[in-house]
Coordinates of C-alpha atoms in Angstrom, one line a residue:
X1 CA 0.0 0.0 0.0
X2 CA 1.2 3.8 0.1
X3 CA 0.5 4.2 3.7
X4 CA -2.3 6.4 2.7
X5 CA -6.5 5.3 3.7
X6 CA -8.4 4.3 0.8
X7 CA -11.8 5.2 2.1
X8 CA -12.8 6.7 5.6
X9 CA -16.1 4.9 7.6
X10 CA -18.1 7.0 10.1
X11 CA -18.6 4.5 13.2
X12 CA -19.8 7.1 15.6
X13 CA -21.6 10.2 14.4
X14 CA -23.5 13.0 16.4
X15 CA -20.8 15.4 18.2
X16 CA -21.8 18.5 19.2
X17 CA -19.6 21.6 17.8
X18 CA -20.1 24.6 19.8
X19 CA -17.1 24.8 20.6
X20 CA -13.6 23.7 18.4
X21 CA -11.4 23.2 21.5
X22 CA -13.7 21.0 23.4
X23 CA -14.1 18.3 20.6
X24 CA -13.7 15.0 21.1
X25 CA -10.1 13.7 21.8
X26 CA -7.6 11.9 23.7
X27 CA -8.6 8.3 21.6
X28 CA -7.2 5.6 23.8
X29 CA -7.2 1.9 23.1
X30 CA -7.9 0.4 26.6
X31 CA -8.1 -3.4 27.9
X32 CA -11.4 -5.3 27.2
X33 CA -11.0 -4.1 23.6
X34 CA -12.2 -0.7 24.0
X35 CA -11.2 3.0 22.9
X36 CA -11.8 5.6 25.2
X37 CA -12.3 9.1 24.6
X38 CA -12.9 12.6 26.3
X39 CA -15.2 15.7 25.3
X40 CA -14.7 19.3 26.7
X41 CA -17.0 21.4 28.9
X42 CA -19.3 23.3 26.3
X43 CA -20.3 21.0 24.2
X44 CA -23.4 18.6 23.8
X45 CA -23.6 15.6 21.7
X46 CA -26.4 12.8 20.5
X47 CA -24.0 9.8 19.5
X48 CA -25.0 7.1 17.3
X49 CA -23.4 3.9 17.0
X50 CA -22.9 1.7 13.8
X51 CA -25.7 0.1 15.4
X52 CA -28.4 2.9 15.7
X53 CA -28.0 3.3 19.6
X54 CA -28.1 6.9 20.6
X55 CA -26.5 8.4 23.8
X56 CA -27.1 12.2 25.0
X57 CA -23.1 13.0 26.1
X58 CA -23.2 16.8 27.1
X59 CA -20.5 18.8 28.8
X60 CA -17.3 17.3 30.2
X61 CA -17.3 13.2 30.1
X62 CA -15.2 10.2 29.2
X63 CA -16.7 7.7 27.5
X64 CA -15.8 3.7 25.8
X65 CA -16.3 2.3 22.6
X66 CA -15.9 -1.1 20.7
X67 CA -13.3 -0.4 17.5
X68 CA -16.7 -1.1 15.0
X69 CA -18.4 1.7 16.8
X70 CA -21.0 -0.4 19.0
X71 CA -20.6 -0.3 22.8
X72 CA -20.8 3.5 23.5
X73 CA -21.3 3.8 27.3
X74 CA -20.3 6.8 29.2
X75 CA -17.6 5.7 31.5
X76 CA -16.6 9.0 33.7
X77 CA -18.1 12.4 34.8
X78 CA -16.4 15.7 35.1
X79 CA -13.7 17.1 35.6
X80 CA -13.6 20.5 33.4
X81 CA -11.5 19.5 30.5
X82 CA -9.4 16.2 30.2
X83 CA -6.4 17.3 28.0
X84 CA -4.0 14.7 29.0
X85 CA -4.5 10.6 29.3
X86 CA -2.2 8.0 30.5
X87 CA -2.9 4.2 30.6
X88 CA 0.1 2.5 32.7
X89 CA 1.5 -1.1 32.0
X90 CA -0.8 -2.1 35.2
X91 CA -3.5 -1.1 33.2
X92 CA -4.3 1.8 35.7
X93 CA -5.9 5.1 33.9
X94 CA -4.6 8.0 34.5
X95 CA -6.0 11.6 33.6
X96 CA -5.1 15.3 33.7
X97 CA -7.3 18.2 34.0
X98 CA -6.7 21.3 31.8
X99 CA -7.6 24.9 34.2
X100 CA -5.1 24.2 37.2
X101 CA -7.7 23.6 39.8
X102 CA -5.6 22.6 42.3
X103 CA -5.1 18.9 41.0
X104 CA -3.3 18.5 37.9
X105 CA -2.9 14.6 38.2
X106 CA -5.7 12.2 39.3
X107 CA -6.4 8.7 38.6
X108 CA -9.3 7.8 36.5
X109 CA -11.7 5.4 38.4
X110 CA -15.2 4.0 36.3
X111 CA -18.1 5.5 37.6
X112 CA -16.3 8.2 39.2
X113 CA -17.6 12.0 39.1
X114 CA -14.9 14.6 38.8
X115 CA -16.0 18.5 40.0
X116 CA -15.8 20.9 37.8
X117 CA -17.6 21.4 34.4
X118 CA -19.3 18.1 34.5
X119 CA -23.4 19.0 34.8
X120 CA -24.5 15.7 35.7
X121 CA -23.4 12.8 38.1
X122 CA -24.1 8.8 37.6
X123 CA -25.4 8.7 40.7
X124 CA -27.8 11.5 43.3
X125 CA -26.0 10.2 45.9
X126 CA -22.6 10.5 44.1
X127 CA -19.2 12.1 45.8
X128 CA -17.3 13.8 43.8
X129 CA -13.4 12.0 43.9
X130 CA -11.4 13.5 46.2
X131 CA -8.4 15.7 45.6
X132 CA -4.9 14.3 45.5
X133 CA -3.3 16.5 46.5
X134 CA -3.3 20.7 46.3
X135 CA -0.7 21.4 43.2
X136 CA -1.0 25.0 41.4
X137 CA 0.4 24.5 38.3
X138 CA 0.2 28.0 37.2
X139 CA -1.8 29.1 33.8
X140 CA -4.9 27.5 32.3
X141 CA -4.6 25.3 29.5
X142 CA -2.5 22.4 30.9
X143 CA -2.2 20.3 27.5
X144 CA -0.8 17.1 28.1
X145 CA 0.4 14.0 30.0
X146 CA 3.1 11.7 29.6
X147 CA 4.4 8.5 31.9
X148 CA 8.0 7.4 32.1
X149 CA 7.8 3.9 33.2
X150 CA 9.6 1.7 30.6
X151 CA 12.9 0.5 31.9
X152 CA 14.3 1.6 28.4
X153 CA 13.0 4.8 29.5
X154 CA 14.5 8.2 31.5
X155 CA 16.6 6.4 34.5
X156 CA 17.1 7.4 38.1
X157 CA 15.4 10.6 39.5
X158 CA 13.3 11.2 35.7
X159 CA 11.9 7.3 36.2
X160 CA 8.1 6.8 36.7
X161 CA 7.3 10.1 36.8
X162 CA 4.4 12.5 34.9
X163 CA 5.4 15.1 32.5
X164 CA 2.6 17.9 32.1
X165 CA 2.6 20.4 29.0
X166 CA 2.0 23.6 29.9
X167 CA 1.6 25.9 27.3
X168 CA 0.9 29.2 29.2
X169 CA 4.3 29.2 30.8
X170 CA 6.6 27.4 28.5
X171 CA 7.1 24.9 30.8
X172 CA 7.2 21.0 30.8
X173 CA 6.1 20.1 34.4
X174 CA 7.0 16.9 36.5
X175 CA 4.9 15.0 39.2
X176 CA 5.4 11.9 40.5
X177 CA 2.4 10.2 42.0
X178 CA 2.8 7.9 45.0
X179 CA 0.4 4.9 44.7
X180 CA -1.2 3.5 48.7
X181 CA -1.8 -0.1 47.8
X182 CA -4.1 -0.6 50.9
X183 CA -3.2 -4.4 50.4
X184 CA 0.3 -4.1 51.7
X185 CA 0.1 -0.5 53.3
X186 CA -3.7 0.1 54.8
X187 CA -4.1 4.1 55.3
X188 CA -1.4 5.1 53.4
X189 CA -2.2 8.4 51.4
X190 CA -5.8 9.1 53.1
X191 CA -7.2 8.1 49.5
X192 CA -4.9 6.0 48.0
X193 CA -2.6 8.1 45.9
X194 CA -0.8 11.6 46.5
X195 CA 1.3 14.1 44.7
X196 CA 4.6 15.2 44.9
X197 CA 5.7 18.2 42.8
X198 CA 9.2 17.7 41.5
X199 CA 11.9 20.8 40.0
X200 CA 10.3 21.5 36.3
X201 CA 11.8 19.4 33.7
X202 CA 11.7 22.0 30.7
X203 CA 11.5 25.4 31.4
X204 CA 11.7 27.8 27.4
X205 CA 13.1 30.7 26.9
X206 CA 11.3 31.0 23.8
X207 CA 8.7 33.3 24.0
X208 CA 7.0 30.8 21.6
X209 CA 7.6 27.6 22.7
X210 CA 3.9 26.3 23.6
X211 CA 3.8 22.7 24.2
X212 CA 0.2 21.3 23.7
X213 CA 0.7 17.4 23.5
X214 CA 3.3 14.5 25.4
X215 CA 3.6 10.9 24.6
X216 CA 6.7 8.5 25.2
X217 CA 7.9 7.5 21.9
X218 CA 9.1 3.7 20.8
X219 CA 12.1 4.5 21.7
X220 CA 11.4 5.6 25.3
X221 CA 12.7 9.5 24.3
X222 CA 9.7 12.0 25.5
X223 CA 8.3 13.6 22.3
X224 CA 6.8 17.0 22.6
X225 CA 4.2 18.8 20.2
X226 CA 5.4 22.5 20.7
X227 CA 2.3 24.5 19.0
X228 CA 4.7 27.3 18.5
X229 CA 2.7 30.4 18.6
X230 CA 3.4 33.9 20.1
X231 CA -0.2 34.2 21.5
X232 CA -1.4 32.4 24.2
X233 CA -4.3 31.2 22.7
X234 CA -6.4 29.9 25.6
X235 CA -8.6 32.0 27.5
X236 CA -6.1 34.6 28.3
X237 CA -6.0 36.4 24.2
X238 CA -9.3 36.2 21.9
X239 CA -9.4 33.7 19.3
X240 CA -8.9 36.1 16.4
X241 CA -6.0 38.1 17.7
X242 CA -4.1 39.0 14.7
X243 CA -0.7 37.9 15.9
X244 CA -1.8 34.2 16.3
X245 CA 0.5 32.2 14.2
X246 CA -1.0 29.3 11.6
X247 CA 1.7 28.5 9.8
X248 CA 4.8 27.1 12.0
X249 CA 4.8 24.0 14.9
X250 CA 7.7 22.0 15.8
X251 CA 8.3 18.6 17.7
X252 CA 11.0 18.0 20.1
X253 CA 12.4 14.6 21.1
X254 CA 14.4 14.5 24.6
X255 CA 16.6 12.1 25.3
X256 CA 18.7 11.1 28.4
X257 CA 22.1 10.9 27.0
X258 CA 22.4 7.5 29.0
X259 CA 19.6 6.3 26.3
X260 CA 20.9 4.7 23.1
X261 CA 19.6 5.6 20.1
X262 CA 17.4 3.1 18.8
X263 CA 16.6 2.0 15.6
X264 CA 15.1 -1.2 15.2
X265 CA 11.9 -0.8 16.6
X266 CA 9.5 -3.4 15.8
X267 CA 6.5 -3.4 13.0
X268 CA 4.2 -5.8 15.2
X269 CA 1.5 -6.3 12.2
X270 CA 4.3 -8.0 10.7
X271 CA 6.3 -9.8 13.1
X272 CA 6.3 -13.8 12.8
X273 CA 3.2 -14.3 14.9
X274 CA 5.0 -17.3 17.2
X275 CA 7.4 -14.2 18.0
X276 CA 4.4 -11.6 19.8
X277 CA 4.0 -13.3 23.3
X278 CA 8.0 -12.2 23.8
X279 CA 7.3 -8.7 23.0
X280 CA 5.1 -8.4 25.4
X281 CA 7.8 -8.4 28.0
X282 CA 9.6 -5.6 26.4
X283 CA 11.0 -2.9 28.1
X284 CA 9.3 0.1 26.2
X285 CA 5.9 0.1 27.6
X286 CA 4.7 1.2 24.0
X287 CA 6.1 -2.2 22.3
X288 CA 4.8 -4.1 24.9
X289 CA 1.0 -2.7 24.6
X290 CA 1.4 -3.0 21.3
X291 CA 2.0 -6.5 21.1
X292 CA -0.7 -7.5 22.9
X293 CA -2.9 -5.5 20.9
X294 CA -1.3 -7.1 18.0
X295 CA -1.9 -10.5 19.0
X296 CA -5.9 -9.6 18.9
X297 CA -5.4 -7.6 15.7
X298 CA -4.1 -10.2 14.2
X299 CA -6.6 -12.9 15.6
X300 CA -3.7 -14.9 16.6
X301 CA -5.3 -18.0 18.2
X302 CA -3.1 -20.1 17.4
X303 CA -1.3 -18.2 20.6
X304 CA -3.7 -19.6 23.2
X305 CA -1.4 -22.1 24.9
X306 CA 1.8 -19.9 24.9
X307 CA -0.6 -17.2 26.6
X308 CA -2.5 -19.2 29.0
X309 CA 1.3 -20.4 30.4
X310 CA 2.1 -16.8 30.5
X311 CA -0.8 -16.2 32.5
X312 CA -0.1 -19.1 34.8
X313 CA 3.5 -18.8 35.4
X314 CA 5.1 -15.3 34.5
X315 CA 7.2 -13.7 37.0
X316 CA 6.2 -10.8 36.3
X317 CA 2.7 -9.2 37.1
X318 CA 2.7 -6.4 34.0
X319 CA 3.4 -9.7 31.5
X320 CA 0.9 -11.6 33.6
X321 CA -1.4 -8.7 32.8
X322 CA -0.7 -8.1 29.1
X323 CA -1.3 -12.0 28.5
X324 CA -4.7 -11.9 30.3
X325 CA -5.5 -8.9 27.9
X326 CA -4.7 -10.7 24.7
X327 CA -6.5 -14.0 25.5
X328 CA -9.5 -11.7 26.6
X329 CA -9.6 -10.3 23.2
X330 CA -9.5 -13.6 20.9
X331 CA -12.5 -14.8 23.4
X332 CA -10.0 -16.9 25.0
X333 CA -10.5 -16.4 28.4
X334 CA -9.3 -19.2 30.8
X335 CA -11.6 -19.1 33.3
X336 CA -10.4 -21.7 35.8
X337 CA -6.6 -19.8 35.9
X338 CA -8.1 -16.6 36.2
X339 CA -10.0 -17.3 39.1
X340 CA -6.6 -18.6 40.5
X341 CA -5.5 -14.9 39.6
X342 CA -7.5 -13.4 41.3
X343 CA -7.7 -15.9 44.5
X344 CA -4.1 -15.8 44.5
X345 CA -2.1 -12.7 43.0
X346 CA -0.2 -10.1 45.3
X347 CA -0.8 -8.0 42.6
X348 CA -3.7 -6.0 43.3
X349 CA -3.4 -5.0 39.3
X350 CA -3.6 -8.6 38.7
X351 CA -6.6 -9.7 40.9
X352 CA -8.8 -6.2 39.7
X353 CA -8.5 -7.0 36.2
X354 CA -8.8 -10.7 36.7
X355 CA -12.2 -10.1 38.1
X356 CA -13.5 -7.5 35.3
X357 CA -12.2 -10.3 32.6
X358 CA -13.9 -12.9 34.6
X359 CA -17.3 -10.4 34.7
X360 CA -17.0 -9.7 30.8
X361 CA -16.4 -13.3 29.6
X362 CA -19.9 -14.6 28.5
X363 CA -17.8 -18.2 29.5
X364 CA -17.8 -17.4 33.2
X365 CA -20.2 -19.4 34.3
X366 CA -22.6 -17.3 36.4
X367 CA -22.2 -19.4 39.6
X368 CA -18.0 -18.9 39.1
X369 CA -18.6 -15.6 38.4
X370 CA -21.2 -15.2 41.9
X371 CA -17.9 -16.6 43.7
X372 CA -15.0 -14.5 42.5
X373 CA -17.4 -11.4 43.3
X374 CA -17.3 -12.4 47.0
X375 CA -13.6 -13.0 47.0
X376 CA -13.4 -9.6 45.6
X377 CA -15.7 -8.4 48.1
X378 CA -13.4 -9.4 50.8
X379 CA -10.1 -7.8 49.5
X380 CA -8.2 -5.6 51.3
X381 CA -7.8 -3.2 48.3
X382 CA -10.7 -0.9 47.6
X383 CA -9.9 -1.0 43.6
X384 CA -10.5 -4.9 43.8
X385 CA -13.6 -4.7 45.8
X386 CA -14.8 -1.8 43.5
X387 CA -14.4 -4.3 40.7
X388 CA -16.4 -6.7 42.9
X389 CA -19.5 -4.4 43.1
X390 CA -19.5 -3.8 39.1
X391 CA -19.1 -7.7 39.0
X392 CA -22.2 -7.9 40.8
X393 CA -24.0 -5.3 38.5
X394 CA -23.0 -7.5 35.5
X395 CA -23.9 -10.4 36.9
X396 CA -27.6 -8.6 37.4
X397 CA -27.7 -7.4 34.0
X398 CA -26.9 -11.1 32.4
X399 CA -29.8 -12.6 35.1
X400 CA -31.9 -9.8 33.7
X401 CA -31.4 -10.9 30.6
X402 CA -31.8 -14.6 30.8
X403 CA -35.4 -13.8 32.7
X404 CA -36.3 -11.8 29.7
X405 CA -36.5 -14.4 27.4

């Protein structure tokens, strides 16, 4: 081919356009074959599926969606505007708000409602999540997250830590978010996670430099989308101000000069398929996500075996993790080993994601499935037993069903 589409299909249609900044965006392909995506403050949408379903999504939400444009199910409410998204090798989500409220950094639980611009909550009786941790970032349009996690990635002091754009003050912004497992460390962080703010990491002297986007590249360098404009064009300068700049951008990629250069990353749609289970113990954290989204991509069932062992026996709980993924998304799940998973993993990673595979899986047997929601229940980490209670609402809904007919 010449790397160009041939044709473009609509799969989800109905997004409101009141306003251009606030349209939908941050596209993420999540576990449980799902893309998630975000949609600013001001703007109200009717979105139809492929299928004909219809779903009123107004003001600030996140929202899921199968890749053939069925499945549209708003996820998240709040907060104002979610500019930056991170999904970890754990498979935790990770989101960042864009008008410096005070919390720049906050995980991203299902079900959860955010304050802010959000109108609406799942729930009357709905809290909103709880700060982690009071952080001025200074300026408004924080544009941006990124995760160094890979081991190929920035070492020492730069290692699992979030960069932040931040356009307003030409800065690249560092936090590093301390995780309470309340498996191993009951109490620790009052809510389970808390911020530390760390020395910036980029700080321009360019009056110009307006960073607007962060990912961590294949080659674990941090690539930056610099917007390069001399107006600040947020909410601080109108929209039309003469002196905005259409024309120029640049991209920066930084390096730690302890990083080699690497050239050989991997095309994983055409990788030998035997070869895709060992990529997903790579040390880039994009080439391992990638492979397992190859493997289901590529309808690779003839990998079943290799990744049910992986499951079983890998030493480590982010392979462990990936594998589960993979045999999730070929229908493959293997329900007796997962329940081990979940009975038995230290991994709290491990056992919550166990249990939402176990709760997806139309092979769960509903009687297996009643049983892991009580183990989950019973966990001492509040992510697992939040995964037990949507269990339980899953399990309802497939009852409901059943009686239906």
């Amino acid at each position: 081919g010449d790397g160009r589409a041939d044709m473009h299909v609509p799969i989800l249609t109905g997004f409101g356009i009141e306003d251009s900044h606030l349209f939908p965006h941050q596209f993420t392909r999540v576990p449980g074959n799902r893309i998630l995506l975000a949609q600013g403050a001001f703007n109200s949408s009717k979105v139809r599926t492929t299928d004909g379903t219809v779903t009123d999504y107004n003001r600030t939400k996140l929202a899921r969606f199968k890749p053939d444009g069925t499945a549209f199910e708003i996820v998240g409410w709040g907060p104002c505007n979610i500019w930056g998204l991170v999904v970890d090798r754990l498979g935790e989500v990770h989101i960042q708000e864009a008008n410096d409220q005070g919390w720049p950094l906050m995980p991203f639980l299902e079900g959860a409602s955010y304050p802010l611009c959000g109108d609406d909550v799942p729930r009357p009786y709905s809290p909103a999540f709880p700060k982690t941790g009071e952080m001025p970032m200074g300026g408004t349009g924080l544009s941006g997250l990124a995760f160094s996690e890979g081991a190929d990635s920035f070492p020492g002091a730069w290692r699992d830590v979030f960069f932040v754009a931040n356009p307003i003050t030409r800065k690249i912004q560092a936090i590093r978010l301390h995780r309470g497992d309340t498996s191993s460390s009951p109490g620790r962080y009052g809510n389970g996670w808390q911020l530390e703010h760390l020395p910036d990491f980029v700080l321009s002297g360019d009056p110009w430099f307006r960073p607007i986007g962060l990912a961590m590249g294949p080659d674990g360098c941090l690539y930056i989308n610099d917007w390069y404009n001399q107006v600040i064009s947020h909410n601080e300068v109108p929209r039309n101000h003469p002196e905005r700049d259409k024309l120029r951008g640049r991209i920066w990629r930084v390096r730690h000069t302890s990083q080699p250069h690497r050239g050989n990353v991997p095309d994983l749609a055409k990788v030998p398929e035997r070869d895709l289970p060992g990529h997903l113990a790579a040390a880039n954290s994009w080439e391992a996500n990638a492979a397992w989204q190859a493997i289901i991509d590529r309808d690779a069932k003839g990998l079943v075996p290799a990744l049910s062992k992986l499951l079983a026996t890998a030493r480590a709980d982010d392979v462990r993790l990936r594998a589960l993924w993979a045999l999730e998304g070929l229908g493959a799940t293997p329900v007796k080993t997962t329940r081990q998973v979940l009975a038995q993993s230290p991994s709290r990673s491990l056992r919550k994601e166990a249990l939402r595979v176990l709760a997806d899986a139309a092979a769960t047997p509903a009687a297996d499935l009643l049983n892991a929601a009580k183990v989950a229940l019973a966990d001492p980490d509040r992510l697992v037993r939040q995964e037990g209670i949507r269990s339980l609402g899953k399990l309802l809904d497939r009852v409901s069903i059943v009686h239906s007919f």
